[in-house]
XYZ file of C-alpha atoms in Angstrom:
586
model
C -0.334 -0.087 0.792
C 1.140 3.566 -0.747
C -0.070 7.372 -0.390
C 1.327 9.961 -1.958
C 1.317 13.709 -1.389
C 2.459 16.227 -3.194
C 3.033 20.460 -1.662
C 1.691 23.320 -4.088
C 4.836 25.152 -5.319
C 6.768 26.657 -2.608
C 10.694 28.336 -1.819
C 13.490 25.430 -1.158
C 14.960 26.274 1.680
C 11.388 26.505 3.515
C 10.048 24.235 1.884
C 13.598 21.493 2.632
C 13.541 22.382 6.680
C 9.960 20.479 5.832
C 10.846 17.621 4.847
C 13.924 17.366 6.878
C 12.889 15.728 9.362
C 10.364 12.708 8.426
C 9.468 12.098 11.936
C 5.692 14.831 12.174
C 4.924 13.014 9.131
C 5.101 9.397 10.339
C 3.863 8.919 13.293
C 0.770 11.145 10.855
C 0.685 7.721 9.779
C 0.333 6.072 12.566
C 3.875 4.138 13.299
C 4.987 4.860 16.242
C 8.605 6.426 17.590
C 11.342 3.826 17.214
C 13.781 3.185 18.793
C 16.873 2.363 17.317
C 20.653 0.356 18.298
C 23.185 0.683 15.664
C 25.527 -2.172 15.042
C 28.276 -2.853 12.520
C 27.011 -5.896 9.786
C 29.932 -8.432 7.766
C 31.593 -5.361 6.121
C 32.174 -3.298 8.967
C 29.770 -0.716 8.262
C 27.115 0.964 11.021
C 23.795 -0.780 9.910
C 20.283 0.603 12.417
C 17.978 -2.567 13.531
C 15.069 -0.920 14.751
C 12.722 -2.275 17.349
C 8.548 -0.484 16.831
C 5.211 -1.272 19.435
C 3.209 -0.591 15.332
C 0.995 -0.343 13.761
C -2.392 -0.902 16.724
C 0.079 -1.942 19.617
C 2.268 -4.761 18.318
C 5.379 -4.909 17.804
C 8.278 -5.554 14.941
C 11.406 -5.987 14.531
C 13.481 -4.870 11.615
C 16.836 -3.634 9.869
C 18.473 -0.601 7.393
C 18.049 -1.640 3.793
C 18.889 2.152 1.995
C 19.048 5.322 3.346
C 21.010 8.406 2.712
C 19.681 12.916 1.636
C 20.845 14.877 0.135
C 20.531 19.143 1.192
C 17.645 20.780 -0.130
C 17.152 18.095 -2.963
C 15.758 14.160 -1.645
C 15.483 12.096 1.661
C 15.297 8.412 2.194
C 14.629 4.627 3.532
C 13.783 1.896 3.022
C 13.861 -0.349 6.439
C 12.963 -4.659 6.710
C 10.606 -5.581 8.903
C 10.233 -8.981 10.954
C 6.485 -8.639 12.883
C 2.771 -9.543 12.622
C 1.512 -6.659 9.931
C 4.313 -4.840 8.385
C 6.928 -7.169 6.386
C 9.014 -3.449 4.576
C 8.889 0.476 5.148
C 10.149 2.434 1.998
C 9.480 6.578 2.955
C 10.839 9.155 0.311
C 10.980 12.899 0.163
C 12.090 14.826 -2.638
C 11.692 17.925 -4.344
C 10.896 18.150 -7.828
C 11.626 22.023 -9.370
C 9.248 23.803 -10.857
C 10.064 27.567 -11.483
C 11.519 29.107 -9.296
C 10.517 27.039 -6.246
C 9.861 23.202 -6.360
C 7.214 21.223 -5.251
C 8.060 18.467 -2.268
C 6.808 15.414 -2.921
C 6.443 12.566 -0.493
C 5.977 8.736 -1.043
C 5.490 6.676 2.170
C 5.691 2.725 1.234
C 3.680 -0.129 3.683
C 4.761 -3.361 3.388
C 2.130 -6.134 4.185
C 1.982 -9.892 5.025
C -1.887 -10.027 4.917
C -4.162 -8.367 3.229
C -6.161 -9.267 6.397
C -5.079 -5.859 7.634
C -5.487 -3.754 4.538
C -8.744 -2.136 6.002
C -7.160 -0.087 8.831
C -3.124 0.324 7.334
C -4.957 1.385 4.086
C -7.137 4.208 7.194
C -4.533 5.046 8.781
C -2.713 6.205 5.732
C -6.021 8.061 4.332
C -5.911 10.265 7.356
C -2.469 10.542 7.077
C -2.369 11.668 3.315
C -4.900 13.855 5.187
C -2.538 15.802 7.687
C 0.607 15.991 5.279
C -1.477 17.641 2.539
C -2.149 20.114 5.266
C 1.303 20.628 6.567
C 2.118 21.046 2.804
C 0.039 23.269 1.960
C 1.159 26.080 4.887
C 4.293 25.878 3.301
C 6.002 30.015 2.385
C 5.717 30.564 -1.647
C 9.286 31.041 -3.324
C 11.052 33.989 -1.453
C 8.562 33.705 0.871
C 8.707 33.380 4.533
C 7.835 30.086 6.198
C 4.770 30.027 8.330
C 5.051 27.523 11.695
C 3.544 23.953 11.994
C 3.874 24.339 15.570
C 1.975 26.115 19.059
C 2.962 24.424 22.016
C 1.311 25.732 25.770
C 4.156 26.267 27.681
C 4.257 24.856 31.264
C 4.204 26.888 35.189
C 7.656 25.449 34.852
C 9.016 26.662 31.945
C 6.708 30.633 32.820
C 8.128 31.042 35.730
C 12.189 30.317 34.029
C 11.917 32.763 31.852
C 9.953 34.606 34.082
C 13.693 35.086 36.323
C 15.043 35.789 33.641
C 13.710 39.023 32.879
C 13.740 40.003 36.824
C 17.352 39.304 36.538
C 17.358 41.211 34.110
C 17.353 39.321 30.613
C 18.107 41.184 27.195
C 14.097 41.704 26.499
C 15.061 40.738 22.220
C 16.800 37.093 23.216
C 13.879 36.403 25.901
C 11.638 37.316 22.852
C 13.058 35.197 20.984
C 13.319 32.510 22.713
C 9.949 32.330 24.315
C 9.195 32.499 20.196
C 11.926 29.156 19.909
C 10.318 27.130 23.205
C 6.697 27.833 21.123
C 6.812 27.258 17.895
C 9.803 24.944 17.581
C 8.844 21.055 17.349
C 10.555 18.426 19.938
C 13.428 17.253 17.594
C 14.015 20.832 16.119
C 14.572 21.528 20.975
C 16.934 18.692 21.314
C 20.355 19.423 21.333
C 20.763 23.127 20.376
C 23.132 24.791 18.880
C 24.066 28.660 20.066
C 25.609 29.106 17.726
C 23.378 28.360 14.596
C 20.985 29.612 17.568
C 22.912 33.479 16.784
C 22.741 32.353 12.619
C 19.227 32.144 12.748
C 18.401 35.700 15.043
C 20.611 37.413 12.947
C 22.289 38.648 16.070
C 26.410 38.909 17.215
C 26.942 35.327 19.028
C 28.873 37.176 21.993
C 25.313 39.069 22.441
C 23.795 35.551 21.793
C 25.991 33.774 25.199
C 25.812 36.186 27.256
C 21.877 36.024 27.367
C 21.961 32.358 26.866
C 24.257 33.183 30.038
C 21.601 34.342 32.364
C 18.327 31.961 30.880
C 20.623 28.967 31.944
C 21.214 30.682 35.542
C 17.032 31.382 35.366
C 16.268 27.280 34.302
C 14.792 27.718 31.247
C 18.119 25.691 29.661
C 20.766 23.299 29.928
C 24.227 23.206 29.082
C 26.035 19.625 27.086
C 28.758 18.635 26.042
C 29.506 16.501 22.000
C 32.044 14.768 20.623
C 31.892 14.570 16.834
C 34.265 12.135 14.760
C 36.844 14.592 12.681
C 36.133 12.130 10.110
C 32.692 11.319 9.863
C 31.235 14.350 12.384
C 29.009 11.248 13.360
C 28.269 12.849 17.605
C 30.714 10.026 19.299
C 29.486 10.621 22.701
C 26.440 13.157 24.678
C 27.992 14.134 28.039
C 25.679 16.512 30.475
C 29.027 17.621 32.468
C 32.688 17.749 30.907
C 33.820 16.386 33.907
C 32.656 12.520 32.213
C 35.028 13.405 29.385
C 37.649 9.982 30.128
C 40.549 9.903 26.968
C 40.086 9.831 24.002
C 37.531 7.441 21.895
C 36.765 5.626 18.570
C 34.427 6.795 16.686
C 31.637 3.897 15.845
C 30.041 4.816 13.074
C 34.101 4.780 10.930
C 35.657 3.918 13.496
C 38.256 6.641 13.339
C 40.599 7.161 16.028
C 38.524 10.508 18.290
C 40.388 12.746 19.603
C 39.090 15.492 22.575
C 39.657 18.001 21.241
C 38.354 21.348 23.095
C 38.603 23.132 20.025
C 37.906 20.643 17.249
C 36.075 17.885 18.427
C 34.024 18.373 21.227
C 31.383 20.973 21.183
C 28.892 22.628 24.018
C 24.801 22.453 23.138
C 22.116 23.900 25.071
C 19.158 21.406 26.044
C 15.417 22.365 27.402
C 15.264 20.373 30.992
C 11.077 20.653 30.593
C 10.247 19.443 27.190
C 11.094 16.117 25.923
C 12.407 15.831 22.843
C 10.334 13.427 20.630
C 12.357 9.760 19.637
C 13.618 9.314 15.632
C 12.560 8.067 12.702
C 16.033 8.159 10.844
C 19.080 8.751 12.913
C 21.326 9.926 10.463
C 19.478 12.735 9.194
C 19.913 16.237 7.794
C 17.605 17.967 10.135
C 20.168 17.031 12.730
C 23.826 17.197 10.433
C 25.592 20.643 10.488
C 28.739 19.958 8.111
C 26.492 17.173 6.325
C 25.390 17.888 2.531
C 24.532 14.813 1.598
C 24.632 11.418 2.264
C 24.309 7.488 1.479
C 23.785 3.625 2.351
C 24.817 2.263 -0.970
C 24.990 -1.613 -1.695
C 27.111 -3.998 -3.015
C 27.355 -2.221 -6.932
C 23.903 0.216 -6.638
C 25.418 3.481 -7.873
C 24.097 6.886 -5.960
C 23.626 9.964 -7.534
C 23.733 13.767 -5.673
C 22.260 16.037 -7.133
C 23.679 18.801 -5.677
C 22.510 22.253 -4.834
C 24.648 25.540 -4.482
C 27.070 24.016 -2.482
C 29.752 26.756 -0.608
C 33.531 26.672 -3.371
C 36.198 25.944 -1.043
C 37.341 22.150 0.343
C 34.814 19.617 1.125
C 35.795 15.527 1.546
C 33.918 12.648 0.368
C 34.613 9.613 3.162
C 33.577 6.529 1.704
C 33.672 4.695 3.627
C 34.984 2.699 7.042
C 38.875 2.158 6.505
C 39.023 4.150 3.526
C 40.953 6.518 2.069
C 38.754 10.168 1.892
C 38.307 11.573 -0.959
C 39.027 15.682 -0.749
C 36.560 17.252 -3.460
C 37.254 20.795 -4.927
C 33.996 22.753 -5.621
C 35.010 25.020 -7.708
C 32.608 27.203 -10.213
C 34.368 26.478 -13.087
C 34.266 23.059 -11.999
C 32.329 20.591 -14.338
C 29.248 19.581 -13.567
C 28.846 15.956 -13.955
C 31.789 14.232 -11.420
C 32.210 10.181 -11.352
C 33.470 8.337 -8.591
C 34.373 5.224 -8.203
C 35.306 2.565 -4.746
C 38.079 0.244 -6.242
C 39.788 3.253 -8.907
C 38.559 6.225 -8.413
C 40.374 9.020 -7.611
C 42.203 10.917 -3.974
C 40.642 14.425 -5.612
C 37.700 15.352 -7.825
C 37.114 18.973 -8.756
C 33.272 20.089 -9.601
C 30.681 22.698 -9.157
C 28.470 24.067 -6.973
C 25.237 22.453 -8.358
C 27.372 19.825 -9.384
C 25.971 16.183 -10.467
C 28.272 13.341 -7.868
C 27.773 9.309 -9.512
C 28.732 6.938 -6.695
C 29.786 3.948 -7.615
C 30.910 1.659 -4.414
C 32.618 -1.422 -3.860
C 30.841 -4.139 -5.907
C 31.458 -6.556 -3.009
C 30.899 -4.859 -0.288
C 27.941 -2.323 1.687
C 29.430 1.314 2.779
C 27.901 4.823 3.765
C 29.038 7.563 1.780
C 29.056 11.523 2.905
C 29.959 14.783 1.961
C 31.759 17.102 4.249
C 32.723 20.151 4.946
C 36.371 20.841 5.567
C 37.889 21.694 8.070
C 38.901 24.450 7.171
C 35.763 25.480 6.334
C 34.492 28.121 9.172
C 33.348 26.937 12.214
C 28.852 26.265 12.350
C 29.468 24.361 16.489
C 30.011 25.935 19.640
C 33.660 25.062 20.264
C 33.828 23.797 24.379
C 36.999 26.158 24.619
C 34.881 28.738 23.331
C 32.697 28.365 26.266
C 35.423 27.578 28.564
C 36.514 31.441 27.367
C 33.540 32.668 27.872
C 33.751 35.374 30.920
C 29.541 35.191 31.574
C 29.468 31.225 32.044
C 32.412 31.275 34.970
C 31.390 34.276 36.136
C 27.268 33.141 36.144
C 27.443 29.173 36.160
C 31.079 28.937 38.091
C 33.385 27.198 36.137
C 33.228 23.429 34.044
C 36.449 21.774 34.303
C 37.559 18.642 33.431
C 38.311 15.522 35.709
C 40.925 15.039 38.000
C 44.508 13.975 36.204
C 41.940 13.996 32.726
C 43.839 15.946 29.385
C 42.212 16.573 26.743
C 43.779 18.978 23.603
C 43.323 22.114 22.673
C 44.172 22.300 19.050
C 43.892 26.414 18.889
C 43.713 29.027 21.770
C 45.622 32.310 21.861
C 47.046 33.056 25.378
C 47.753 35.954 26.974
C 50.596 37.023 29.611
C 50.802 40.175 31.452
C 53.346 41.237 34.044
C 54.056 44.679 35.632
C 57.835 46.177 35.229
C 60.125 47.214 37.901
C 57.888 46.775 40.889
C 60.459 45.744 43.408
C 61.380 49.496 43.812
C 58.251 50.585 43.693
C 57.485 48.659 46.899
C 59.971 50.533 48.608
C 58.988 53.623 47.533
C 55.342 53.374 48.323
C 55.025 50.557 50.721
C 53.812 47.869 51.154
C 50.415 48.332 51.648
C 49.934 51.403 49.054
C 51.420 49.069 46.998
C 49.640 45.815 46.880
C 47.077 48.221 46.524
C 48.153 49.484 43.216
C 48.698 45.548 42.026
C 45.220 44.756 43.326
C 43.254 47.727 41.347
C 45.586 47.157 38.058
C 44.349 43.492 38.618
C 41.115 44.900 38.317
C 41.824 47.137 35.064
C 43.558 43.887 33.264
C 40.244 41.954 34.405
C 37.917 43.900 33.015
C 38.794 45.226 29.393
C 40.012 40.694 29.318
C 36.274 40.158 30.353
C 35.392 43.527 27.670
C 36.744 41.357 24.753
C 35.418 37.446 25.884
C 37.553 36.210 26.957
C 38.881 35.142 30.877
C 41.553 35.805 33.165
C 41.853 32.058 34.565
C 44.771 32.353 37.584
C 47.391 35.634 38.162
C 50.478 34.978 38.483
C 52.012 37.590 40.955
C 51.926 41.021 39.157
C 50.386 39.528 36.187
C 48.491 37.159 34.971
C 47.203 34.835 31.780
C 43.857 35.312 30.272
C 42.516 32.619 28.137
C 40.842 33.605 24.226
C 38.934 31.202 21.545
C 39.219 34.515 19.174
C 43.288 35.452 18.622
C 41.873 39.191 17.278
C 39.245 38.826 20.727
C 42.865 38.701 22.326
C 45.328 41.559 20.672
C 41.732 43.811 21.099
C 41.773 43.256 24.832
C 45.669 43.188 25.308
C 45.868 46.960 23.448
C 42.958 47.983 25.657
C 44.591 46.891 28.826
C 47.844 48.885 27.664
C 45.854 51.616 27.155
C 43.700 51.684 29.791
C 46.452 51.695 32.203
C 47.766 54.824 30.630
C 44.821 56.691 31.586
C 44.468 54.826 34.525
C 48.067 56.149 35.976
C 47.538 59.375 34.258
C 43.894 59.692 36.392
C 45.442 58.925 39.817
C 49.253 60.736 38.742
C 51.231 58.412 39.218
C 54.826 58.762 37.246
C 56.437 56.374 38.465
C 54.545 53.502 39.046
C 55.846 50.646 37.204
C 55.005 50.244 33.862
C 52.678 47.019 31.852
C 53.594 44.419 29.251
C 51.990 41.997 27.102
C 53.320 38.956 25.654
C 50.415 37.165 23.400
C 51.237 33.594 21.484
C 48.750 31.137 19.443
C 48.698 27.925 18.825
C 48.153 24.611 20.724
C 47.865 23.833 24.180
C 47.572 20.754 26.542
C 44.051 20.922 29.393
C 43.991 20.393 32.325
C 41.930 21.351 35.769
C 43.687 22.323 38.436
C 43.106 23.388 42.332
C 43.901 27.065 42.079
C 42.048 28.003 38.498
C 39.664 24.913 37.154
C 41.052 24.976 33.488
C 44.196 25.423 33.393
C 46.605 25.494 30.255
C 49.661 23.647 29.179
C 52.160 23.634 26.617
C 54.556 25.640 24.240
C 52.208 27.637 22.729
C 52.156 28.901 26.937
C 55.669 28.963 26.987
C 56.070 31.072 24.566
C 53.514 33.366 25.626
C 55.371 33.534 28.625
C 58.513 33.946 27.773
C 57.385 36.683 24.833
C 55.655 38.911 28.065
C 58.785 39.108 29.585
C 61.550 40.178 26.367
C 58.228 42.360 26.003
C 59.834 46.636 26.294
C 57.310 48.293 28.948
C 54.093 49.341 28.100
C 54.358 47.249 25.237
C 52.883 43.663 23.652
C 55.223 41.303 21.737
C 53.317 38.393 19.791
C 53.706 35.639 17.761
C 53.521 36.035 13.778
C 50.595 33.434 13.920
C 49.232 35.887 16.024
C 49.900 39.417 14.258
C 48.904 36.747 10.758
C 44.930 35.951 12.077
C 41.963 37.689 10.608
C 41.540 41.070 11.625
C 44.372 41.822 13.456
C 45.972 44.412 11.270
C 42.602 46.520 10.265
C 42.572 46.564 14.280
C 46.163 47.877 14.880
C 45.177 50.175 12.042
C 41.974 51.306 14.363
C 43.727 52.070 17.415
C 47.152 53.783 15.667
C 48.524 51.027 17.599
C 51.428 49.518 15.972
C 53.880 51.144 17.821
C 53.101 49.183 20.444
C 53.085 45.776 18.478
C 56.678 43.719 18.067
C 57.118 40.084 17.066
C 58.465 38.010 19.408
C 62.178 38.020 18.210
C 63.305 34.709 17.807
C 60.211 33.537 16.185
C 58.733 30.317 18.444
C 56.270 29.595 15.548
C 58.278 26.210 15.235
C 57.782 25.209 19.313
C 54.321 26.535 19.761
C 52.347 24.944 16.647
C 54.529 21.480 16.638
C 52.835 20.049 19.754
C 52.633 20.427 23.774
C 55.593 21.048 25.406
C 56.590 21.667 29.054
């Protein structure tokens, strides 16, 4: 038995957002939520074993035979089922081009053991067809705005949390956006929200959104959780309620790649909504949950697959072609070919294609492969790294210091470290007296902390006459360093402190190791930290000393021009960049 529904001509992006998650359509067809178990098959590829209580309350079990999707084009899967009613379930959703828009088309096929149960299945599918038609009819025309398909009545717990947030002087704009999010967003979209994606959706600066979400989390609107991602296939390897649950390196169950626990590259922060339970999933490998994957397919032996791609951003991509297989580097270029083929047995390790190309996949003739087209690591980040949270002042000030477990060491692939130091403090203590000198040092530390936090970093520990600060962005570190120098000069002039010690700063960017310490909670070690420490002690009073990698970071040169601070900076000499980038050190 089969039902097929086609919607009116609609906007491609809005139509894709509607069909990218099949959960509401399958639920309307009478299929209950399913329990999914991921297991390796004889070819070591992960396949899905499913268990569902339905239809009409009868238990069924099955396994995934084929599945895949292409961003803004189509989504499909087929289950082979064992049970008293069904033998197979096939779901297909596609966007058919129609002028400047598309027509969404959805098809569900249910095969049964016996025609005796057909009347019940037919009745359920007719009801589902009406619901599907109604949902698709709400799609906007090309260029139009999408209309909400859900309106949730918030319970007293959510309303109380939103009221607490407002009472604590929360951002009124963000409170309104979050309320609308909770009212009009389906359950599956509220599962593990990405703060960076929210900032992009609301067209607001990420720093403003993070500041607002901090107060929202403190009020109980959101919780914070942590995800570990496989850098090869972008699968979520682990979902953790606390950062302290990280325990060493992991192995990806999907592609069997080793996953290094890295607070920049593989560990990200997500928001949860404790008061709203996310719906069970019908499709695990779904575009609705994939930020970096634009096409995915489980292809059988000798069965080809075609990816019709739409408006891919130009630049580097990766084609992950199965367990233990070599990845294919893909260059998307406006002048690339529009018809591209790749063969598993003798295919090239590099491809070149146009943004709207048709990519033909010819798998191995004797085994199954799960093929995925993934954004390269050089692309702009889509997730919010764990380092971005650990180095955000609001999270530490309002929610405390999320820390690693004792004796756990995590990599930080790209971090910027800033050191400050007061020069000639010994004569100042002797001349001004211990109490006056100590008051000066404490007041200077307040000036430094304010500038660091205003730039989006955190001071993780004080070091006598100076301190150590951490930033997820080198531009933010440079802005903080220059603001500290200029602000410290103004502060001294306002107090007529002509003979006061002068301030100097060192900045380095590179790899580090993160550990939990009793004094700092979250602390960094390694060559980059040592380079920044040597840089500050080699800087002239009143200047900032940095490495070439910091100076060449995007936006830093423009910042110097804006502040007119070229005379305030100098490079480390000799350049310690090699040691900073080579990995952890002592």
